mmCIF file of C-alpha atoms in Angstrom:
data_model
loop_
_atom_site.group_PDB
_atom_site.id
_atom_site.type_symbol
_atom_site.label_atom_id
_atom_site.label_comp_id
_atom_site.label_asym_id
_atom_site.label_seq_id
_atom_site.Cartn_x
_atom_site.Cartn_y
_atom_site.Cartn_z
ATOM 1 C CA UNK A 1 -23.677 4.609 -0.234
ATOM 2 C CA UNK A 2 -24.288 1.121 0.782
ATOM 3 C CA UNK A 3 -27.127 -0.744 -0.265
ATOM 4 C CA UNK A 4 -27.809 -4.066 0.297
ATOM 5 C CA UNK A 5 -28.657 -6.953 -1.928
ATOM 6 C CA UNK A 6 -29.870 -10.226 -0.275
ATOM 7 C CA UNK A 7 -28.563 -13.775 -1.482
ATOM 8 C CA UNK A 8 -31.937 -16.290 -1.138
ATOM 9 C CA UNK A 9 -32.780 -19.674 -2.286
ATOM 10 C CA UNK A 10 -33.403 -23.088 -0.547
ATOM 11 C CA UNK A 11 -30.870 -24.733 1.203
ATOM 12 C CA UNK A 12 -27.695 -26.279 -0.781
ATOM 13 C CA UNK A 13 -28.061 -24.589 -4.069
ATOM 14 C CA UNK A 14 -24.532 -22.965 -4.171
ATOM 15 C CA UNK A 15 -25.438 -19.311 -2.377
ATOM 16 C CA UNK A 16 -22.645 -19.430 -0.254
ATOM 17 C CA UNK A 17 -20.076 -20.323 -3.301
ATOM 18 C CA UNK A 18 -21.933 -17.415 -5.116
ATOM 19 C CA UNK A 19 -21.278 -15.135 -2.440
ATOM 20 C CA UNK A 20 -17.306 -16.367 -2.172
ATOM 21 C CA UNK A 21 -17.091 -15.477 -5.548
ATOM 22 C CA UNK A 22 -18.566 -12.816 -5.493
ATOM 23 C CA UNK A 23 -17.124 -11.057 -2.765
ATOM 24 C CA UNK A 24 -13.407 -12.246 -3.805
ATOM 25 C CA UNK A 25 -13.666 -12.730 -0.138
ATOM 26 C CA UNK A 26 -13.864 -17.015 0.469
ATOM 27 C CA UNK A 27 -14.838 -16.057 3.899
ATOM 28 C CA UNK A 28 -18.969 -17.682 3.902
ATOM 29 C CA UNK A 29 -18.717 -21.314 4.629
ATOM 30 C CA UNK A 30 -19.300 -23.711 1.788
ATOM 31 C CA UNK A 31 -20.449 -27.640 2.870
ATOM 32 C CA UNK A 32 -22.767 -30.160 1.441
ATOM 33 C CA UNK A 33 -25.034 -29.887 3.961
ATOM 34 C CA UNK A 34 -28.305 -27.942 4.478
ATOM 35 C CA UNK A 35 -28.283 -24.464 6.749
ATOM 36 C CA UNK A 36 -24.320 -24.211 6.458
ATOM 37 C CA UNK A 37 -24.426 -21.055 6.404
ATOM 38 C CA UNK A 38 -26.124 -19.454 10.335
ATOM 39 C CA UNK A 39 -25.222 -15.948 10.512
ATOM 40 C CA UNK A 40 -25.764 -13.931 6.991
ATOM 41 C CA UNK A 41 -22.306 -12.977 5.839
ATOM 42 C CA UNK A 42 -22.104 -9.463 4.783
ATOM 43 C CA UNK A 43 -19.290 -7.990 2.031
ATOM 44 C CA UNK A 44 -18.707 -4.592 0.185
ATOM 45 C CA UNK A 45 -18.426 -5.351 -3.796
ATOM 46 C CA UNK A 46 -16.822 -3.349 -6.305
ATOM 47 C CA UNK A 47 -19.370 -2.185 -9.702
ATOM 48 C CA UNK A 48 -17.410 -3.260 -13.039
ATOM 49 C CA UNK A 49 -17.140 -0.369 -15.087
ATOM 50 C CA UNK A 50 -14.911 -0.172 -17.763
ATOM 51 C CA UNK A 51 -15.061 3.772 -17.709
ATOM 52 C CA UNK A 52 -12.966 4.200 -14.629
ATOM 53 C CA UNK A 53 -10.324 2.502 -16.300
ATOM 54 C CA UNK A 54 -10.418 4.387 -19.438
ATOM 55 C CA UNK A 55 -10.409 7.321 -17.445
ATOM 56 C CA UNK A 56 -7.276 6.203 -15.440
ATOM 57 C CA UNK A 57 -5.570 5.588 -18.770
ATOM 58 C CA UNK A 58 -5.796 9.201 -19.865
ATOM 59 C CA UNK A 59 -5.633 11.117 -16.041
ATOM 60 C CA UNK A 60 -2.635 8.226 -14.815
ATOM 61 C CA UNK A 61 -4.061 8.788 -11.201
ATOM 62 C CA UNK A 62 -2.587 6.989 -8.052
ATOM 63 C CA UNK A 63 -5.583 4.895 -7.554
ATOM 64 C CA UNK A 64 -9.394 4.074 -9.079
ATOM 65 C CA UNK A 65 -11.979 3.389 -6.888
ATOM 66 C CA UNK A 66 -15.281 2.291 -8.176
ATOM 67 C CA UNK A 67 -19.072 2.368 -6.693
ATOM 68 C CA UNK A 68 -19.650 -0.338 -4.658
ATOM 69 C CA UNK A 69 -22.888 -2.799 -3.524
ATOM 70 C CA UNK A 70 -23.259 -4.409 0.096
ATOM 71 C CA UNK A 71 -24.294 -8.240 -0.216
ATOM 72 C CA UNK A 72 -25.811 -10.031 2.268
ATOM 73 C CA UNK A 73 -25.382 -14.213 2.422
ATOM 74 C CA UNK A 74 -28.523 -14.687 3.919
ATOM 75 C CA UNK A 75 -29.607 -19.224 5.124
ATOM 76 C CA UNK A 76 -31.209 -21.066 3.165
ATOM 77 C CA UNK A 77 -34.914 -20.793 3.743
ATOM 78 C CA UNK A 78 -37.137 -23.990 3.743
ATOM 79 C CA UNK A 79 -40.771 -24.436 3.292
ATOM 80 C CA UNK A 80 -42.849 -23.205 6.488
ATOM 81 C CA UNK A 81 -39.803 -20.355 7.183
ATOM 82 C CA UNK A 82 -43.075 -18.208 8.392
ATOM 83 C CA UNK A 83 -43.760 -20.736 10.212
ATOM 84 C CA UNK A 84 -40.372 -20.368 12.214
ATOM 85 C CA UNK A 85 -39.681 -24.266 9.874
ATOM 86 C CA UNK A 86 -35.921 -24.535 9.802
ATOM 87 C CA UNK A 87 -34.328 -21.484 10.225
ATOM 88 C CA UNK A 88 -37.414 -19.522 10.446
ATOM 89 C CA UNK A 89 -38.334 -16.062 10.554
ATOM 90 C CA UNK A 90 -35.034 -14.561 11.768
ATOM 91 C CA UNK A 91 -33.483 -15.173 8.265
ATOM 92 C CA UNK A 92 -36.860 -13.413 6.846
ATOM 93 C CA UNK A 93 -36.218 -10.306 8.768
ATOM 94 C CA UNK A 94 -32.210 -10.331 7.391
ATOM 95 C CA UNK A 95 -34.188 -10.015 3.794
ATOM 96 C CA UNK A 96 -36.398 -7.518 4.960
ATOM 97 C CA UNK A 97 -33.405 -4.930 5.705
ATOM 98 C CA UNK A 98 -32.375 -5.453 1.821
ATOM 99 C CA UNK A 99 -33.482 -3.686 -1.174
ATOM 100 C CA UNK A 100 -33.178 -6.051 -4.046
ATOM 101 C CA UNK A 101 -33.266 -10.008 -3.705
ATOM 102 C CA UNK A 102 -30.971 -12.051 -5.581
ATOM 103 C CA UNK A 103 -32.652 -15.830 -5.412
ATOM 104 C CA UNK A 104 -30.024 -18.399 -6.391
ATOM 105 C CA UNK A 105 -31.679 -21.147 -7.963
ATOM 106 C CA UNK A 106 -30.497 -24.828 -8.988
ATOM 107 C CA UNK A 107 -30.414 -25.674 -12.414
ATOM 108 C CA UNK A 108 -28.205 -28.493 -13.164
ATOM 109 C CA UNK A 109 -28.052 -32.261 -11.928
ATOM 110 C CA UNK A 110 -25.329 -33.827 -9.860
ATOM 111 C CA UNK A 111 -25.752 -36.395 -7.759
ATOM 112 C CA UNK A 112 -23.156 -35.925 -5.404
ATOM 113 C CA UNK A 113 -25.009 -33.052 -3.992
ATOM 114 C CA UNK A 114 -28.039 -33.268 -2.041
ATOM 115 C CA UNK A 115 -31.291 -31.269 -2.500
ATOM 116 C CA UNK A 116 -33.157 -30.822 0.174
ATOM 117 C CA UNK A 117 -36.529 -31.312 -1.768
ATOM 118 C CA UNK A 118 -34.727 -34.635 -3.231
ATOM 119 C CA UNK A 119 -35.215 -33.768 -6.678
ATOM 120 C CA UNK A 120 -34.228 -30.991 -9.274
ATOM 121 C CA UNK A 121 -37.340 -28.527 -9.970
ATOM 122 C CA UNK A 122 -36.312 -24.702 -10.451
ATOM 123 C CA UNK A 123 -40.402 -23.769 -10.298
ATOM 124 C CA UNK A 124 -41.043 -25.468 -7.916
ATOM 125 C CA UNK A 125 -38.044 -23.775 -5.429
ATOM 126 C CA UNK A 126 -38.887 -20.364 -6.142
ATOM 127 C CA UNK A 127 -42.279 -20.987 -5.699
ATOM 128 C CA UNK A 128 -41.681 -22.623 -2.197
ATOM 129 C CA UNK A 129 -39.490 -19.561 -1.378
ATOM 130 C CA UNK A 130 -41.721 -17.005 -2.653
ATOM 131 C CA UNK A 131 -44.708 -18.172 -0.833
ATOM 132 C CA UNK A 132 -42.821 -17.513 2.310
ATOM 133 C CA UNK A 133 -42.176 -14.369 1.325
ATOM 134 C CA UNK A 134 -45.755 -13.924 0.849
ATOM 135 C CA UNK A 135 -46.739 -15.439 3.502
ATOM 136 C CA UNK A 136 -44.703 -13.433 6.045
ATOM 137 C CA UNK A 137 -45.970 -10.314 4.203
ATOM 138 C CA UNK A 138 -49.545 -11.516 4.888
ATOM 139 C CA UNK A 139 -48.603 -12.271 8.865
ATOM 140 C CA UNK A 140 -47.263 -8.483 9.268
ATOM 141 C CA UNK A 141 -50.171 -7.072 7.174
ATOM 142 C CA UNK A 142 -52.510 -8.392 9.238
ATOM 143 C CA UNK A 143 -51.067 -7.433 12.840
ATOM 144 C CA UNK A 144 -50.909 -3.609 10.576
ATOM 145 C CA UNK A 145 -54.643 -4.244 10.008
ATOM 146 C CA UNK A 146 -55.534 -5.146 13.483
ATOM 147 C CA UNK A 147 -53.408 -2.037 14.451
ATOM 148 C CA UNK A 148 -55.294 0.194 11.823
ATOM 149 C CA UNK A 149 -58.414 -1.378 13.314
ATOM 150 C CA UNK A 150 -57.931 -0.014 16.761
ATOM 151 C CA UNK A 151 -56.730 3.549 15.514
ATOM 152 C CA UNK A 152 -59.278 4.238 13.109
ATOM 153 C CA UNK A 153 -62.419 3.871 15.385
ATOM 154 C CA UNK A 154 -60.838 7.233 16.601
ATOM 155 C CA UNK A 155 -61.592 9.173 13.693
ATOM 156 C CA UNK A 156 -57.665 9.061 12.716
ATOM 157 C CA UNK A 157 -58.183 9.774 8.687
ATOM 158 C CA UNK A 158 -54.612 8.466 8.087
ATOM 159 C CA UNK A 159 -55.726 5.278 9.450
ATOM 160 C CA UNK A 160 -58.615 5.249 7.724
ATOM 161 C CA UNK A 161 -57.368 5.452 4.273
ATOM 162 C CA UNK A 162 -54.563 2.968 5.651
ATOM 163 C CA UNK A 163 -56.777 0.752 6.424
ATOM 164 C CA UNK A 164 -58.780 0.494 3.212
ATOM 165 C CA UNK A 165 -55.927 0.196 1.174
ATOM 166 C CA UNK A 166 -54.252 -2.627 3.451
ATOM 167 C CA UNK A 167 -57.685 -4.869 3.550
ATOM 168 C CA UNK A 168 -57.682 -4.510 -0.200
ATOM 169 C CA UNK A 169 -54.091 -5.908 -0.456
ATOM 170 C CA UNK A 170 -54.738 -8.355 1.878
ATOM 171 C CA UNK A 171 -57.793 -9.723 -0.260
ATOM 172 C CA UNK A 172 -55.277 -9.203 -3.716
ATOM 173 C CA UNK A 173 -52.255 -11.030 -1.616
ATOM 174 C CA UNK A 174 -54.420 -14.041 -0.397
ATOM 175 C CA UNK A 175 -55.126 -15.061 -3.994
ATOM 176 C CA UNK A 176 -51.186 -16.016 -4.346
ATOM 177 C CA UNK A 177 -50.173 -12.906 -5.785
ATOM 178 C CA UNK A 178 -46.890 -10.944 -4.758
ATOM 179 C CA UNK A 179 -47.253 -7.258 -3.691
ATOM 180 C CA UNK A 180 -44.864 -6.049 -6.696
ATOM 181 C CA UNK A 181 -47.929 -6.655 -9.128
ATOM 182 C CA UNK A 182 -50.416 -4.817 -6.580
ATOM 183 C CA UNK A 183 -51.682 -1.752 -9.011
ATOM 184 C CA UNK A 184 -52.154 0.422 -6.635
ATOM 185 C CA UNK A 185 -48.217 0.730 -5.379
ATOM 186 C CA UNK A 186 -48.231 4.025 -5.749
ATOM 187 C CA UNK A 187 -50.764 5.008 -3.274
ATOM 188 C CA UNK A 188 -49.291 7.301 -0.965
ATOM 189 C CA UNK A 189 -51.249 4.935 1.820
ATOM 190 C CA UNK A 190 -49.517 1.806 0.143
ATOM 191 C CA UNK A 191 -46.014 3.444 0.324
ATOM 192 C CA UNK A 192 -46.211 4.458 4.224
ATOM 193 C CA UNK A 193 -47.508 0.761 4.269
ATOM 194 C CA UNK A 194 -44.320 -0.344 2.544
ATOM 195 C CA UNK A 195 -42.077 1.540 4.070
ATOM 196 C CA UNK A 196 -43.195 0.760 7.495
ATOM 197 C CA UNK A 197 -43.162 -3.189 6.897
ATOM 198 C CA UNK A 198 -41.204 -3.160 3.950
ATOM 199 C CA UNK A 199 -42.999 -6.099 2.256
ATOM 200 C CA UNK A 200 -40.751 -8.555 0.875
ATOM 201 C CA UNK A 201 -42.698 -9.506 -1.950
ATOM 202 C CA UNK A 202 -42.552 -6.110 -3.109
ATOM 203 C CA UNK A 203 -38.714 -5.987 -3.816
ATOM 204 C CA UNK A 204 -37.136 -6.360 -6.736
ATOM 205 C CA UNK A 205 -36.043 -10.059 -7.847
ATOM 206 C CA UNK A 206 -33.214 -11.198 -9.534
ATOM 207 C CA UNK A 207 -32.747 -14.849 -10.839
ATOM 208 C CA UNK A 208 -29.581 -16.790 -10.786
ATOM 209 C CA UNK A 209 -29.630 -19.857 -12.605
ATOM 210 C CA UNK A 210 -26.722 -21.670 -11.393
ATOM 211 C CA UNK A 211 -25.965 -24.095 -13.806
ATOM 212 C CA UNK A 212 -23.072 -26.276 -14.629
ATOM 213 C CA UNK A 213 -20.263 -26.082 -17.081
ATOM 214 C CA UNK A 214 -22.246 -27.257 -20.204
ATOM 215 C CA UNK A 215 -25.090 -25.180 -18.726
ATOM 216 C CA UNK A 216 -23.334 -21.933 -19.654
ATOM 217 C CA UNK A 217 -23.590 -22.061 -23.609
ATOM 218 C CA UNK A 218 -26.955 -23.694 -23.927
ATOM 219 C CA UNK A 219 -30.015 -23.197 -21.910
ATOM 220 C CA UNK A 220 -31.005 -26.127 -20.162
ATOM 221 C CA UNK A 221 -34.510 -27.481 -20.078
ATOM 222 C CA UNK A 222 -34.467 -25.535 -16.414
ATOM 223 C CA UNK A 223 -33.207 -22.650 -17.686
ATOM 224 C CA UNK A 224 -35.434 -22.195 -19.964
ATOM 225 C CA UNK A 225 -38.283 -23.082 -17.503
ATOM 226 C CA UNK A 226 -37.107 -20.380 -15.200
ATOM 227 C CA UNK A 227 -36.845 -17.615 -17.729
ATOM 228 C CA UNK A 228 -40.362 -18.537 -18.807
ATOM 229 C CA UNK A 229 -41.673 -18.239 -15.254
ATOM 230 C CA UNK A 230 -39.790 -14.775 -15.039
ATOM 231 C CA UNK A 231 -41.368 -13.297 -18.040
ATOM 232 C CA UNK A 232 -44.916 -13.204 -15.619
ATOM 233 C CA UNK A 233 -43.429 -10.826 -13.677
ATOM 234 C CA UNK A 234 -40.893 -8.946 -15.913
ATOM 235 C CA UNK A 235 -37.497 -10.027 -13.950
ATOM 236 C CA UNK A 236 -34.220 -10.970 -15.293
ATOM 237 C CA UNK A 237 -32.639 -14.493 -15.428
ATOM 238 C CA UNK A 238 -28.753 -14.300 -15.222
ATOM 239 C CA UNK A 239 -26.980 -17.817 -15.772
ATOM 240 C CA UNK A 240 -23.703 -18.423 -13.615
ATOM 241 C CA UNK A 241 -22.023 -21.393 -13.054
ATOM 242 C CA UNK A 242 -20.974 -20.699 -8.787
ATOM 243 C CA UNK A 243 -18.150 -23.216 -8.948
ATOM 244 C CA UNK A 244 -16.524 -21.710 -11.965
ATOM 245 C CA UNK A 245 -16.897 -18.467 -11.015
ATOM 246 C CA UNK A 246 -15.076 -19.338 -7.517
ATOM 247 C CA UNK A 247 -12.896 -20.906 -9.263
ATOM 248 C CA UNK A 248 -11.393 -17.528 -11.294
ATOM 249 C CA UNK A 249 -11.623 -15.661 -7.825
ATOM 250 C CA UNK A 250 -7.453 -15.219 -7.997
ATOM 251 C CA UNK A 251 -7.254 -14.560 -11.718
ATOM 252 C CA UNK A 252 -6.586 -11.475 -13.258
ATOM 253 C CA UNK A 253 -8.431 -9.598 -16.522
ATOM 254 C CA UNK A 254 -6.694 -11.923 -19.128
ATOM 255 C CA UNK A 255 -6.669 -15.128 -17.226
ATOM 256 C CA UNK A 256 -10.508 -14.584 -16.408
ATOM 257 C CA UNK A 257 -11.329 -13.378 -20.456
ATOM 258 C CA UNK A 258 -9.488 -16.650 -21.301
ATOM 259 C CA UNK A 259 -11.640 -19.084 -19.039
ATOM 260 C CA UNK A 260 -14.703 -17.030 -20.205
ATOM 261 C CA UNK A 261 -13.582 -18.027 -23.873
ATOM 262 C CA UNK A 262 -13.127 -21.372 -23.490
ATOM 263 C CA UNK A 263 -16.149 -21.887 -21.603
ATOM 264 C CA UNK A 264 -17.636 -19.812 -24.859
ATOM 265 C CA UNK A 265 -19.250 -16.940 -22.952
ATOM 266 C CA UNK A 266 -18.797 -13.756 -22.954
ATOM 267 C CA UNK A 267 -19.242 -12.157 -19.487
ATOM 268 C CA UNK A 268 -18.760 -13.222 -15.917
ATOM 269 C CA UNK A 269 -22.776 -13.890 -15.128
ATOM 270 C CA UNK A 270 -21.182 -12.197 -11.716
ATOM 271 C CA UNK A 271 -20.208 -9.126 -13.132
ATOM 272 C CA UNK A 272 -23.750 -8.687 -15.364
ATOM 273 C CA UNK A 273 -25.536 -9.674 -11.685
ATOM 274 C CA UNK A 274 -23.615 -7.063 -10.221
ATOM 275 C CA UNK A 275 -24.434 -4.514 -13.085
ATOM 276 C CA UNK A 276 -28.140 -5.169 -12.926
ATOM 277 C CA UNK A 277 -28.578 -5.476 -9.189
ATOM 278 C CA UNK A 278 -27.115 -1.591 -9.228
ATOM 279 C CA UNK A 279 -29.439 -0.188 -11.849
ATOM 280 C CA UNK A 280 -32.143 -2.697 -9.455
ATOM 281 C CA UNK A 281 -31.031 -0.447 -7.216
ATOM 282 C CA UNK A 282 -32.090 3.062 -8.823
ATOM 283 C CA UNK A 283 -28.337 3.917 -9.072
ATOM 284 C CA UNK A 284 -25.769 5.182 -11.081
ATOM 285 C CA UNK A 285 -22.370 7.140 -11.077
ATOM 286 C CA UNK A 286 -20.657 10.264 -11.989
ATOM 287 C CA UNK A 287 -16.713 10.863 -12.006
ATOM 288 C CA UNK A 288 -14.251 12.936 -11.000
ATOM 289 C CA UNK A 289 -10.916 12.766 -12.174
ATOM 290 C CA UNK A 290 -7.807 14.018 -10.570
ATOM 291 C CA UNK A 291 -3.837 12.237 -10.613
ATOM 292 C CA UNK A 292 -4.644 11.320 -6.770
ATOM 293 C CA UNK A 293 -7.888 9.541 -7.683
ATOM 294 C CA UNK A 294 -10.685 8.539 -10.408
ATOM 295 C CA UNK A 295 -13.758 7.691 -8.612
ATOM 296 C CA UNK A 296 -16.854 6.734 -9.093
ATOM 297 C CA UNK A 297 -19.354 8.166 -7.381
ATOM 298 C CA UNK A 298 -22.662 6.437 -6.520
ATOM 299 C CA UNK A 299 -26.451 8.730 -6.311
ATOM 300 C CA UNK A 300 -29.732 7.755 -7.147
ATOM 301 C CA UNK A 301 -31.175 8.441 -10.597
ATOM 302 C CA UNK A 302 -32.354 11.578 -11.143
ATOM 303 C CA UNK A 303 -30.406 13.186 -8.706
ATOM 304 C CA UNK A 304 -29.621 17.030 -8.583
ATOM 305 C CA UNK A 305 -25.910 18.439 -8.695
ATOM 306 C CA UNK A 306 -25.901 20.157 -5.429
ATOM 307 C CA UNK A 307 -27.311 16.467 -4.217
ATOM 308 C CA UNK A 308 -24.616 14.558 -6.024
ATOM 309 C CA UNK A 309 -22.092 16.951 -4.313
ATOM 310 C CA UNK A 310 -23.221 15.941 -0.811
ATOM 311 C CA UNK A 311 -22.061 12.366 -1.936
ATOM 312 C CA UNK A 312 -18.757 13.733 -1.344
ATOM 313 C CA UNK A 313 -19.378 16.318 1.496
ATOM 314 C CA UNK A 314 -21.986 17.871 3.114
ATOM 315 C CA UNK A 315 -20.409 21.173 2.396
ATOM 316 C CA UNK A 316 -20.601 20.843 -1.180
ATOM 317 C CA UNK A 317 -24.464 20.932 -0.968
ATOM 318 C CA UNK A 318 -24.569 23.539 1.335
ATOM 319 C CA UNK A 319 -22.666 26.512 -0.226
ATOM 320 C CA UNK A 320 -22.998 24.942 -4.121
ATOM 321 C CA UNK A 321 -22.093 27.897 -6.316
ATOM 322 C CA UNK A 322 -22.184 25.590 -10.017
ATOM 323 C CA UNK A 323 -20.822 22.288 -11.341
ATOM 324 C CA UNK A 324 -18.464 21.904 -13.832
ATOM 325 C CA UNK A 325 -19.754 19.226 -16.522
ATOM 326 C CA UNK A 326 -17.750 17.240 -18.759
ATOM 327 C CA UNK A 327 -20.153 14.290 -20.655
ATOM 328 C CA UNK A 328 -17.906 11.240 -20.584
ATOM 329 C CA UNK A 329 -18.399 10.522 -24.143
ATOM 330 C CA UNK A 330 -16.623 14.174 -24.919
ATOM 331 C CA UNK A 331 -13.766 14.074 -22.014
ATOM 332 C CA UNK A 332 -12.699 10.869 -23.451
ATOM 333 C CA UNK A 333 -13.138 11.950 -27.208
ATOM 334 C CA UNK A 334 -11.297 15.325 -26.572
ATOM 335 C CA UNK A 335 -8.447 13.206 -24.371
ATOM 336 C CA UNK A 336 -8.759 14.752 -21.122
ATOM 337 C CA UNK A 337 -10.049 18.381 -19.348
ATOM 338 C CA UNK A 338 -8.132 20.371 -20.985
ATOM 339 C CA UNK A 339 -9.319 19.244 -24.592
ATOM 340 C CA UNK A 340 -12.914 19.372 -23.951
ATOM 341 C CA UNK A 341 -12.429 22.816 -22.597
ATOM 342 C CA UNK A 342 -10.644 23.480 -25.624
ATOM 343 C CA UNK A 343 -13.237 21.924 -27.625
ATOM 344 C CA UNK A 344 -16.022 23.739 -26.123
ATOM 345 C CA UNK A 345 -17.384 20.371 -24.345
ATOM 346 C CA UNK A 346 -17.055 21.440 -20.388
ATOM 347 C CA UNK A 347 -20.355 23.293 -19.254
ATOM 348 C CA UNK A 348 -21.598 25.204 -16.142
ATOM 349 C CA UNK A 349 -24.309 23.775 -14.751
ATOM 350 C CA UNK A 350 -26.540 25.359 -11.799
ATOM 351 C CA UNK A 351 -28.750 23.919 -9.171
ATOM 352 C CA UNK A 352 -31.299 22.241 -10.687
ATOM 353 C CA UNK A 353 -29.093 20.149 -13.220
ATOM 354 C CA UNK A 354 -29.945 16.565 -13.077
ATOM 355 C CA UNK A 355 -26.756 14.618 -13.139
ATOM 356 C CA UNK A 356 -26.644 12.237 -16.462
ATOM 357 C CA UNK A 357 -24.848 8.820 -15.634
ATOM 358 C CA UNK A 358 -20.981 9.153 -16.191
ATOM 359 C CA UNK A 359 -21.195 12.800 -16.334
ATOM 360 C CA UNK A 360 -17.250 14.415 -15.279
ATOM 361 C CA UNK A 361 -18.084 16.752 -12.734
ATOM 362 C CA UNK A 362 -15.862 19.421 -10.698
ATOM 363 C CA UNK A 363 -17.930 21.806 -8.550
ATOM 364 C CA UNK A 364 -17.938 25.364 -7.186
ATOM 365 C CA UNK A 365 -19.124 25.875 -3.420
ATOM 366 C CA UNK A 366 -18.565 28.259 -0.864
ATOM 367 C CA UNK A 367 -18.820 28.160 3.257
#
């Protein structure tokens, strides 16, 4: 399942060295220059999960393969973007086919590295890329409402009630507000609305405060601006430091845990963007467990078993007899399989089970 995340921000604030990182991939061009990067740079990207691993160390299987996440390296936008400014509203559209934004943001000073608003203000860029956003959402609201116009002088009811709701989210949008606070998001005429122009102010946001090296144990002044800002409209803040994160690209578990430690974090603020951007996302994963493989497997919350089975073939939804159910927590308690069964912990499950995340599943089908 491959869903996309988009990598935003102004021009120069280290998206490109977030996405080499990232994608282990050092493929996206990094310069000191504004609109380096011309074509967004696409990459597959593994989920962390410790499970899979503690899995492999009781099952021994030939390989692991965990969910993944498509990222998208998408230009630096400018002020005026709507207005085709810079780069314009190609790059716009390449955010438009994502599902959750991840806006890189500047947060330390160096000046050997040029801004291209001359000056270090975290507020200030995400306000100047978020009224693009909003102001692109705006332009393709109103050609809908003009549309709507047209169709509903027909007596077309759909349109109608369409059009009502799009006129009031153009007067809500106009005051400055995004479309992810718009109460009425749930209207079924709002969500054929969405999913028709697929507003981007209505996706999910993710900050990354990409600070420097000192940046990482304390919060800077524009750190702790940007998380304050964020609290308005309930997002997450994730500090990374790009450049030290590139820098670990080639290093394995323990030489990564040691930089971590003597940089006195904790977690690579890669791996916890990754983490979030999935549950973002709506997603999660279930196992299975065999000596050729331990995979994850990646469905949407609240997802069915004969559903989750169609992850892995169409068949298996099709002719889906049961599932067999081993709660992670028990199969690696009990050691394996054959110990939960043992121990009473493996279950039958029917149709309308709703897979729980990291759930050990087998299932039953016939065709």
């Amino acid at each position: 399942m491959g869903l996309g995340i988009g990598l935003v921000g102004l021009p120069n604030v280290g998206k490109s060295t977030t996405f080499n990182a990232l994608t282990k991939a050092q493929n996206a061009q990094s310069a000191n220059y504004p609109f380096c990067t011309i074509e967004p740079n696409k990459a597959v990207v593994a989920v962390p999960d410790i499970r899979l691993e503690e899995l492999a160390k009781i099952v021994k299987p030939e390989r692991i393969q965990y969910s993944t996440l498509d990222f998208v390296d998408i230009a630096g936008l400018v002020k005026g973007a709507s207005r085709g400014e810079g780069l314009g509203n190609k790059f716009l559209s390449n955010i438009r086919e994502t599902e959750v934004i991840l806006h890189i943001v500047r947060c330390f000073d160096d000046d050997n590295i040029v801004h291209v608003e001359n000056s270090i203000d975290p507020i200030r860029d995400v306000e100047i890329i978020e009224q693009e956003l909003l102001l692109a959402d705006m332009d393709s609201l109103q050609k809908r409402i003009d549309a709507l116009n047209k169709k509903s002088k027909g007596n077309d009811k759909d349109a109608k009630a369409q059009l009502e709701i799009a006129e009031e989210l153009m007067v809500y949008i106009n005051d400055g507000s995004p479309i992810s606070s718009f109460e009425k998001c749930d209207d079924e005429a709002f969500i054929g609305l969405n999913r028709d122009l697929r507003f981007l102010s209505n996706k999910e946001i993710i900050y990354g405060a990409n600070v420097d090296e000192d940046g990482l144990t304390e919060d800077s002044d524009y750190v702790k601006a940007l998380k304050e800002y964020a609290k308005k409209y309930n997002r997450e803040v994730i500090k990374l430091c790009s450049k030290v994160e590139e820098d670990m690209v080639d290093f394995d578990d323990e030489e990564k845990n040691e930089m971590l430690s003597s940089l006195g974090v904790e977690a690579s603020g890669l791996d916890q963007i990754i983490k979030i951007g999935f549950d973002k996302l709506g997603l999660m994963s279930y196992f299975t467990a065999g000596v050729k493989e331990v995979r994850a497997w990646t469905i949407y919350k609240n997802t069915t078993a004969p559903k989750a089975a169609a992850v892995i073939h169409n068949d298996f939804e099709k002719g889906f007899i049961r599932a067999e159910v081993i709660a992670y927590d028990d199969y690696i308690a009990c050691g394996g399989e054959s110990g939960s069964k043992d121990a009473g912990k493996m279950r039958l499950e029917g149709k309308e089970y709703i897979v729980n995340d990291g759930d050990i599943m087998h299932f039953r089908f016939n065709v």
